[in-house]
Every structure is written in structure tokens, then in C-alpha cells.
Amino acid sequence: MSVSSQASRFASDISLSFVGSDHEHRVDVKSLLGMALLPIRHGSVVRLQTRGRDELEALEYMLNVLEKGIT
């Protein structure tokens, strides 16, 4: 199951961002295409943000998903 499909189970907005060589990149984690095209390199520091009625649950769940490397 993809990260995007995992994120879609929550009502909250979920975004991932990181600073690349030229500027900050930000994507809606629920966007499969956006996640696929995000140029994250191994070792990059990323920020996961959630906003909405189930934001804490979404943040905890998505951190777990990303830490385990489920894609």
C-alpha cells in the first residue's frame, strides 16, 4: 500500500517538505503523483505537517509509516 493511500484515510491535510539544492519543496502526501515526483535524496531531512480534526492521529500514523519505509 502506498504512502499516499495510507494518508488518504485521514481527514486532515498532510504535507511533506524538505529543502533541496535550490529551494524548499512541498507536496500533499495524499497526491500519488506529487509523492512520486518529489526529488528526495537519501539522507534528506524532511518535515511532515498535519492540519485538521484528526491531525495528531494522522501525524503519529504517518511518522510510523515513513519510518518503516512503506511505499
XYZ file of C-alpha atoms in Angstrom:
71
model
C 0.000 0.000 0.000
C 1.434 3.412 -0.959
C 2.168 6.274 1.420
C -0.467 8.328 -0.419
C -3.166 5.709 0.057
C -2.213 5.408 3.737
C -2.546 9.205 4.107
C -5.949 9.217 2.392
C -7.548 7.511 5.381
C -7.339 10.802 7.341
C -9.457 13.938 7.003
C -6.503 16.209 7.852
C -4.247 17.852 5.299
C -0.864 16.118 5.335
C 2.189 17.675 3.704
C 5.837 16.779 3.415
C 8.569 19.318 2.772
C 12.332 19.488 2.516
C 14.949 21.946 1.334
C 16.621 20.914 -1.892
C 19.666 22.452 -3.507
C 17.717 25.427 -4.834
C 14.529 25.887 -2.777
C 12.005 24.296 -0.441
C 9.897 21.531 -1.953
C 6.443 20.824 -0.527
C 3.914 18.193 -1.548
C 0.497 16.970 -0.459
C 1.216 13.454 0.817
C -2.205 12.316 -0.435
C -1.098 13.077 -4.011
C 0.361 9.898 -5.500
C 1.850 11.792 -8.453
C 3.259 14.518 -6.206
C 4.945 11.953 -3.970
C 6.318 10.039 -6.957
C 7.859 13.185 -8.462
C 9.290 14.583 -5.226
C 13.099 14.661 -5.612
C 14.033 13.451 -2.127
C 17.540 12.037 -1.880
C 18.746 9.506 0.666
C 19.727 11.318 3.862
C 17.462 14.322 3.278
C 15.822 15.862 6.329
C 12.075 16.139 5.772
C 9.247 17.835 7.668
C 5.855 16.189 7.976
C 2.954 18.503 8.844
C -0.686 17.741 9.514
C -3.615 20.103 9.923
C -7.217 19.172 10.633
C -9.567 17.435 13.003
C -7.513 14.208 13.228
C -4.079 15.822 12.846
C -2.394 14.186 15.847
C -3.561 10.707 14.871
C -2.523 11.366 11.254
C 0.906 12.639 12.285
C 1.643 9.663 14.531
C 0.431 7.159 11.957
C 2.288 8.735 9.016
C 5.530 9.036 11.002
C 5.299 5.325 11.683
C 4.598 4.581 8.011
C 7.515 6.694 6.809
C 9.939 5.337 9.409
C 9.167 1.778 8.353
C 9.659 2.676 4.699
C 6.240 1.535 3.497
C 5.726 2.803 -0.063
